[in-house]
Amino acid sequence: MKNVVLIGFMGTGKSSCGKAAAQQLGYRFVDLDKEIEDKYGMTIPEMFRKYGEAYFREREKEMVRYWAAQKNTVISTGGGTVKDAENVAMLKANGKIVCLTADVDTLLARTERQGKRPVLDARAAELGGDRRKAIQSLIDERQPMYDQADCTVDTGELSPLQVAVKLAEYIR
Ligand code: S3P
């Protein structure tokens, strides 16, 4: 069976819903960020600090290339994975793309911890520390990429299990 690929902004629940969906479907689960962290022995924020975003994006693309070619896998991407059109093409070629969404208040609460999300932290710093504005401006930029999904699920009011059940219904 084709893969199920979860895309969407930071804090939309790609990892928690992805794990639950993999259980529902009897698929393997993979989180691209975690794969990078395990392979390179450092956290994503550390990688950004030491080598910069471009280096991280190359590592991310390597992971997409490998995992997009697998089968029966729920793939949780990073919030910026879809900025690269080749990543989208690879993931689409062998998977159903599902975009998870939530409103800005929910995303703000879920991404509160600073230092964990370097792209959001950097944008907030550019905007005088306003994390809400930072989230909105990144979403505005990325919306056309997120719109390439085959379907969208709002996770604001749903538990990971409820999202997983929806996804399983859609996939089957
Ligand atoms: C990023 C999102 C992060 C991670 C990296 C960059 C982004 O993943 O890949 O910090 O550009 O939106 P999550 O969406 O899992 O937080």
PDB file of C-alpha atoms and ligand atoms in Angstrom:
ATOM      1  CA  MET A   1       0.000   0.000   0.000  1.00  0.00           C
ATOM      2  CA  LYS A   2       1.001   3.567  -0.596  1.00  0.00           C
ATOM      3  CA  ASN A   3       2.522   5.591   2.212  1.00  0.00           C
ATOM      4  CA  VAL A   4       0.545   8.123   4.206  1.00  0.00           C
ATOM      5  CA  VAL A   5       2.444  11.386   4.403  1.00  0.00           C
ATOM      6  CA  LEU A   6       1.556  13.967   7.030  1.00  0.00           C
ATOM      7  CA  ILE A   7       2.450  17.534   6.186  1.00  0.00           C
ATOM      8  CA  GLY A   8       1.524  20.747   7.957  1.00  0.00           C
ATOM      9  CA  PHE A   9       2.771  23.516  10.169  1.00  0.00           C
ATOM     10  CA  MET A  10       4.713  22.980  13.411  1.00  0.00           C
ATOM     11  CA  GLY A  11       2.336  21.979  16.199  1.00  0.00           C
ATOM     12  CA  THR A  12      -0.436  20.562  14.018  1.00  0.00           C
ATOM     13  CA  GLY A  13       0.153  17.107  15.527  1.00  0.00           C
ATOM     14  CA  LYS A  14       1.993  15.336  12.715  1.00  0.00           C
ATOM     15  CA  SER A  15       3.977  13.082  15.056  1.00  0.00           C
ATOM     16  CA  SER A  16       1.300  12.206  17.618  1.00  0.00           C
ATOM     17  CA  CYS A  17      -1.406  11.682  14.983  1.00  0.00           C
ATOM     18  CA  GLY A  18       1.032   9.874  12.713  1.00  0.00           C
ATOM     19  CA  LYS A  19       1.890   7.340  15.426  1.00  0.00           C
ATOM     20  CA  ALA A  20      -1.784   6.734  16.145  1.00  0.00           C
ATOM     21  CA  ALA A  21      -2.577   6.445  12.421  1.00  0.00           C
ATOM     22  CA  ALA A  22       0.207   3.921  11.900  1.00  0.00           C
ATOM     23  CA  GLN A  23      -1.281   1.785  14.677  1.00  0.00           C
ATOM     24  CA  GLN A  24      -4.764   1.997  13.163  1.00  0.00           C
ATOM     25  CA  LEU A  25      -3.511   1.045   9.733  1.00  0.00           C
ATOM     26  CA  GLY A  26      -0.909  -1.515  10.794  1.00  0.00           C
ATOM     27  CA  TYR A  27       1.763   0.593   9.081  1.00  0.00           C
ATOM     28  CA  ARG A  28       5.262   1.479  10.198  1.00  0.00           C
ATOM     29  CA  PHE A  29       5.695   5.024  11.558  1.00  0.00           C
ATOM     30  CA  VAL A  30       8.600   7.300  10.773  1.00  0.00           C
ATOM     31  CA  ASP A  31       9.281  10.863  11.860  1.00  0.00           C
ATOM     32  CA  LEU A  32      11.765  12.487   9.477  1.00  0.00           C
ATOM     33  CA  ASP A  33      13.121  14.908  12.103  1.00  0.00           C
ATOM     34  CA  LYS A  34      13.763  12.055  14.512  1.00  0.00           C
ATOM     35  CA  GLU A  35      15.503  10.043  11.790  1.00  0.00           C
ATOM     36  CA  ILE A  36      17.828  12.979  11.160  1.00  0.00           C
ATOM     37  CA  GLU A  37      18.484  13.431  14.883  1.00  0.00           C
ATOM     38  CA  ASP A  38      19.288   9.737  15.307  1.00  0.00           C
ATOM     39  CA  LYS A  39      21.496   9.503  12.222  1.00  0.00           C
ATOM     40  CA  TYR A  40      23.520  12.625  12.940  1.00  0.00           C
ATOM     41  CA  GLY A  41      23.532  12.338  16.739  1.00  0.00           C
ATOM     42  CA  MET A  42      22.271  15.841  17.431  1.00  0.00           C
ATOM     43  CA  THR A  43      18.975  17.617  17.890  1.00  0.00           C
ATOM     44  CA  ILE A  44      17.499  19.686  15.055  1.00  0.00           C
ATOM     45  CA  PRO A  45      18.107  22.989  16.928  1.00  0.00           C
ATOM     46  CA  GLU A  46      21.742  21.934  17.467  1.00  0.00           C
ATOM     47  CA  MET A  47      22.096  21.167  13.765  1.00  0.00           C
ATOM     48  CA  PHE A  48      20.695  24.599  12.871  1.00  0.00           C
ATOM     49  CA  ARG A  49      23.103  26.258  15.307  1.00  0.00           C
ATOM     50  CA  LYS A  50      26.192  24.364  14.157  1.00  0.00           C
ATOM     51  CA  TYR A  51      25.616  24.054  10.411  1.00  0.00           C
ATOM     52  CA  GLY A  52      22.699  26.302   9.468  1.00  0.00           C
ATOM     53  CA  GLU A  53      19.334  25.721   7.811  1.00  0.00           C
ATOM     54  CA  ALA A  54      20.670  24.835   4.326  1.00  0.00           C
ATOM     55  CA  TYR A  55      22.613  21.903   5.790  1.00  0.00           C
ATOM     56  CA  PHE A  56      19.513  20.702   7.648  1.00  0.00           C
ATOM     57  CA  ARG A  57      17.421  20.947   4.454  1.00  0.00           C
ATOM     58  CA  GLU A  58      19.936  18.713   2.624  1.00  0.00           C
ATOM     59  CA  ARG A  59      19.723  16.111   5.383  1.00  0.00           C
ATOM     60  CA  GLU A  60      15.933  16.390   5.279  1.00  0.00           C
ATOM     61  CA  LYS A  61      15.922  15.757   1.539  1.00  0.00           C
ATOM     62  CA  GLU A  62      18.085  12.648   1.953  1.00  0.00           C
ATOM     63  CA  MET A  63      15.525  11.302   4.412  1.00  0.00           C
ATOM     64  CA  VAL A  64      12.630  12.118   2.085  1.00  0.00           C
ATOM     65  CA  ARG A  65      14.390  10.316  -0.777  1.00  0.00           C
ATOM     66  CA  TYR A  66      14.840   7.185   1.317  1.00  0.00           C
ATOM     67  CA  TRP A  67      11.472   7.045   3.073  1.00  0.00           C
ATOM     68  CA  ALA A  68       9.330   8.132   0.110  1.00  0.00           C
ATOM     69  CA  ALA A  69      10.514   4.982  -1.662  1.00  0.00           C
ATOM     70  CA  GLN A  70       9.271   2.664   1.118  1.00  0.00           C
ATOM     71  CA  LYS A  71       5.807   1.124   1.439  1.00  0.00           C
ATOM     72  CA  ASN A  72       3.179   0.846   4.178  1.00  0.00           C
ATOM     73  CA  THR A  73       4.688   3.708   6.128  1.00  0.00           C
ATOM     74  CA  VAL A  74       3.132   6.713   7.817  1.00  0.00           C
ATOM     75  CA  ILE A  75       5.673   9.488   7.283  1.00  0.00           C
ATOM     76  CA  SER A  76       5.592  12.521   9.553  1.00  0.00           C
ATOM     77  CA  THR A  77       7.425  15.354   7.809  1.00  0.00           C
ATOM     78  CA  GLY A  78       8.841  18.553   9.287  1.00  0.00           C
ATOM     79  CA  GLY A  79       6.797  21.728   8.909  1.00  0.00           C
ATOM     80  CA  GLY A  80       9.127  23.004   6.177  1.00  0.00           C
ATOM     81  CA  THR A  81       9.692  19.781   4.222  1.00  0.00           C
ATOM     82  CA  VAL A  82       7.174  20.831   1.566  1.00  0.00           C
ATOM     83  CA  LYS A  83       9.062  24.059   0.802  1.00  0.00           C
ATOM     84  CA  ASP A  84      11.117  21.930  -1.593  1.00  0.00           C
ATOM     85  CA  ALA A  85       9.074  20.969  -4.668  1.00  0.00           C
ATOM     86  CA  GLU A  86      11.222  17.880  -5.281  1.00  0.00           C
ATOM     87  CA  ASN A  87      10.391  16.640  -1.790  1.00  0.00           C
ATOM     88  CA  VAL A  88       6.687  17.035  -2.563  1.00  0.00           C
ATOM     89  CA  ALA A  89       7.056  15.196  -5.874  1.00  0.00           C
ATOM     90  CA  MET A  90       8.925  12.280  -4.256  1.00  0.00           C
ATOM     91  CA  LEU A  91       6.393  11.979  -1.449  1.00  0.00           C
ATOM     92  CA  LYS A  92       3.402  12.234  -3.803  1.00  0.00           C
ATOM     93  CA  ALA A  93       4.749   9.635  -6.205  1.00  0.00           C
ATOM     94  CA  ASN A  94       4.294   6.905  -3.626  1.00  0.00           C
ATOM     95  CA  GLY A  95       1.930   8.300  -1.015  1.00  0.00           C
ATOM     96  CA  LYS A  96      -1.300   9.984  -0.054  1.00  0.00           C
ATOM     97  CA  ILE A  97      -0.543  13.433   1.304  1.00  0.00           C
ATOM     98  CA  VAL A  98      -2.601  14.614   4.259  1.00  0.00           C
ATOM     99  CA  CYS A  99      -2.226  18.139   5.594  1.00  0.00           C
ATOM    100  CA  LEU A 100      -2.936  18.666   9.294  1.00  0.00           C
ATOM    101  CA  THR A 101      -4.083  22.124  10.369  1.00  0.00           C
ATOM    102  CA  ALA A 102      -5.061  23.990  13.521  1.00  0.00           C
ATOM    103  CA  ASP A 103      -5.862  27.625  14.260  1.00  0.00           C
ATOM    104  CA  VAL A 104      -3.137  30.073  15.239  1.00  0.00           C
ATOM    105  CA  ASP A 105      -4.074  30.099  18.957  1.00  0.00           C
ATOM    106  CA  THR A 106      -3.743  26.333  19.110  1.00  0.00           C
ATOM    107  CA  LEU A 107      -0.424  26.432  17.243  1.00  0.00           C
ATOM    108  CA  LEU A 108       0.842  29.194  19.518  1.00  0.00           C
ATOM    109  CA  ALA A 109       0.064  27.131  22.614  1.00  0.00           C
ATOM    110  CA  ARG A 110       1.540  23.963  21.149  1.00  0.00           C
ATOM    111  CA  THR A 111       4.772  25.601  20.001  1.00  0.00           C
ATOM    112  CA  GLU A 112       5.304  27.725  23.082  1.00  0.00           C
ATOM    113  CA  ARG A 113       8.683  26.337  24.082  1.00  0.00           C
ATOM    114  CA  GLN A 114      11.399  28.467  22.565  1.00  0.00           C
ATOM    115  CA  GLY A 115      14.664  26.968  21.368  1.00  0.00           C
ATOM    116  CA  LYS A 116      12.940  23.862  20.089  1.00  0.00           C
ATOM    117  CA  ARG A 117      11.836  25.289  16.753  1.00  0.00           C
ATOM    118  CA  PRO A 118      14.595  27.360  15.220  1.00  0.00           C
ATOM    119  CA  VAL A 119      12.649  28.524  12.148  1.00  0.00           C
ATOM    120  CA  LEU A 120       9.801  29.870  14.250  1.00  0.00           C
ATOM    121  CA  ASP A 121      12.183  31.393  16.794  1.00  0.00           C
ATOM    122  CA  ALA A 122      14.114  33.170  14.023  1.00  0.00           C
ATOM    123  CA  ARG A 123      10.953  34.559  12.417  1.00  0.00           C
ATOM    124  CA  ALA A 124       9.659  35.707  15.812  1.00  0.00           C
ATOM    125  CA  ALA A 125      12.970  37.482  16.461  1.00  0.00           C
ATOM    126  CA  GLU A 126      12.619  39.310  13.120  1.00  0.00           C
ATOM    127  CA  LEU A 127       9.129  40.389  14.180  1.00  0.00           C
ATOM    128  CA  GLY A 128      10.114  41.833  17.554  1.00  0.00           C
ATOM    129  CA  GLY A 129       9.435  38.612  19.463  1.00  0.00           C
ATOM    130  CA  ASP A 130       5.808  38.297  18.338  1.00  0.00           C
ATOM    131  CA  ARG A 131       5.321  34.522  17.999  1.00  0.00           C
ATOM    132  CA  ARG A 132       1.720  34.805  16.859  1.00  0.00           C
ATOM    133  CA  LYS A 133       2.720  37.068  13.962  1.00  0.00           C
ATOM    134  CA  ALA A 134       5.621  34.748  13.204  1.00  0.00           C
ATOM    135  CA  ILE A 135       3.319  31.734  12.952  1.00  0.00           C
ATOM    136  CA  GLN A 136       0.888  33.626  10.739  1.00  0.00           C
ATOM    137  CA  SER A 137       3.590  34.940   8.407  1.00  0.00           C
ATOM    138  CA  LEU A 138       5.169  31.484   7.973  1.00  0.00           C
ATOM    139  CA  ILE A 139       1.755  29.924   7.326  1.00  0.00           C
ATOM    140  CA  ASP A 140       0.977  32.638   4.749  1.00  0.00           C
ATOM    141  CA  GLU A 141       4.217  31.839   2.944  1.00  0.00           C
ATOM    142  CA  ARG A 142       3.737  28.094   3.075  1.00  0.00           C
ATOM    143  CA  GLN A 143       0.002  27.796   2.428  1.00  0.00           C
ATOM    144  CA  PRO A 144       0.400  27.133  -1.327  1.00  0.00           C
ATOM    145  CA  MET A 145       2.667  24.181  -0.479  1.00  0.00           C
ATOM    146  CA  TYR A 146       0.311  22.825   2.174  1.00  0.00           C
ATOM    147  CA  ASP A 147      -2.554  23.147  -0.342  1.00  0.00           C
ATOM    148  CA  GLN A 148      -0.948  20.457  -2.491  1.00  0.00           C
ATOM    149  CA  ALA A 149      -2.223  17.791  -0.071  1.00  0.00           C
ATOM    150  CA  ASP A 150      -4.840  15.254  -1.151  1.00  0.00           C
ATOM    151  CA  CYS A 151      -6.909  16.116   1.928  1.00  0.00           C
ATOM    152  CA  THR A 152      -6.790  18.287   5.042  1.00  0.00           C
ATOM    153  CA  VAL A 153      -7.728  17.446   8.640  1.00  0.00           C
ATOM    154  CA  ASP A 154      -8.151  20.085  11.357  1.00  0.00           C
ATOM    155  CA  THR A 155      -6.635  18.649  14.555  1.00  0.00           C
ATOM    156  CA  GLY A 156      -7.701  21.535  16.841  1.00  0.00           C
ATOM    157  CA  GLU A 157     -10.616  19.758  18.502  1.00  0.00           C
ATOM    158  CA  LEU A 158      -9.581  16.151  17.910  1.00  0.00           C
ATOM    159  CA  SER A 159      -7.414  13.719  19.846  1.00  0.00           C
ATOM    160  CA  PRO A 160      -4.634  11.913  17.943  1.00  0.00           C
ATOM    161  CA  LEU A 161      -6.786   8.775  17.994  1.00  0.00           C
ATOM    162  CA  GLN A 162      -9.758  10.625  16.479  1.00  0.00           C
ATOM    163  CA  VAL A 163      -7.517  12.013  13.736  1.00  0.00           C
ATOM    164  CA  ALA A 164      -6.098   8.533  13.171  1.00  0.00           C
ATOM    165  CA  VAL A 165      -9.576   7.047  12.734  1.00  0.00           C
ATOM    166  CA  LYS A 166     -10.397   9.749  10.164  1.00  0.00           C
ATOM    167  CA  LEU A 167      -7.176   9.064   8.304  1.00  0.00           C
ATOM    168  CA  ALA A 168      -7.754   5.322   8.303  1.00  0.00           C
ATOM    169  CA  GLU A 169     -11.266   5.829   6.875  1.00  0.00           C
ATOM    170  CA  TYR A 170      -9.872   8.075   4.178  1.00  0.00           C
ATOM    171  CA  ILE A 171      -7.047   5.730   3.236  1.00  0.00           C
ATOM    172  CA  ARG A 172      -9.035   2.486   3.159  1.00  0.00           C
TER     173      ARG A 172
HETATM  174  C1  S3P B   1      10.606  23.186  10.663  1.00  0.00           C
HETATM  175  C2  S3P B   1       9.801  22.370  11.424  1.00  0.00           C
HETATM  176  C3  S3P B   1      10.334  21.358  12.350  1.00  0.00           C
HETATM  177  C4  S3P B   1      11.744  20.931  11.937  1.00  0.00           C
HETATM  178  C5  S3P B   1      12.639  22.117  11.737  1.00  0.00           C
HETATM  179  C6  S3P B   1      12.096  23.073  10.673  1.00  0.00           C
HETATM  180  C7  S3P B   1       9.971  24.192   9.781  1.00  0.00           C
HETATM  181  O1  S3P B   1       9.488  20.226  12.375  1.00  0.00           O
HETATM  182  O2  S3P B   1      11.713  20.146  10.781  1.00  0.00           O
HETATM  183  O3  S3P B   1      12.769  22.757  12.965  1.00  0.00           O
HETATM  184  O4  S3P B   1      10.663  24.770   8.922  1.00  0.00           O
HETATM  185  O5  S3P B   1       8.733  24.398   9.900  1.00  0.00           O
HETATM  186  P1  S3P B   1       8.053  20.173  13.123  1.00  0.00           P
HETATM  187  O6  S3P B   1       7.014  20.651  12.161  1.00  0.00           O
HETATM  188  O7  S3P B   1       7.899  18.725  13.433  1.00  0.00           O
HETATM  189  O8  S3P B   1       8.162  21.022  14.353  1.00  0.00           O
END
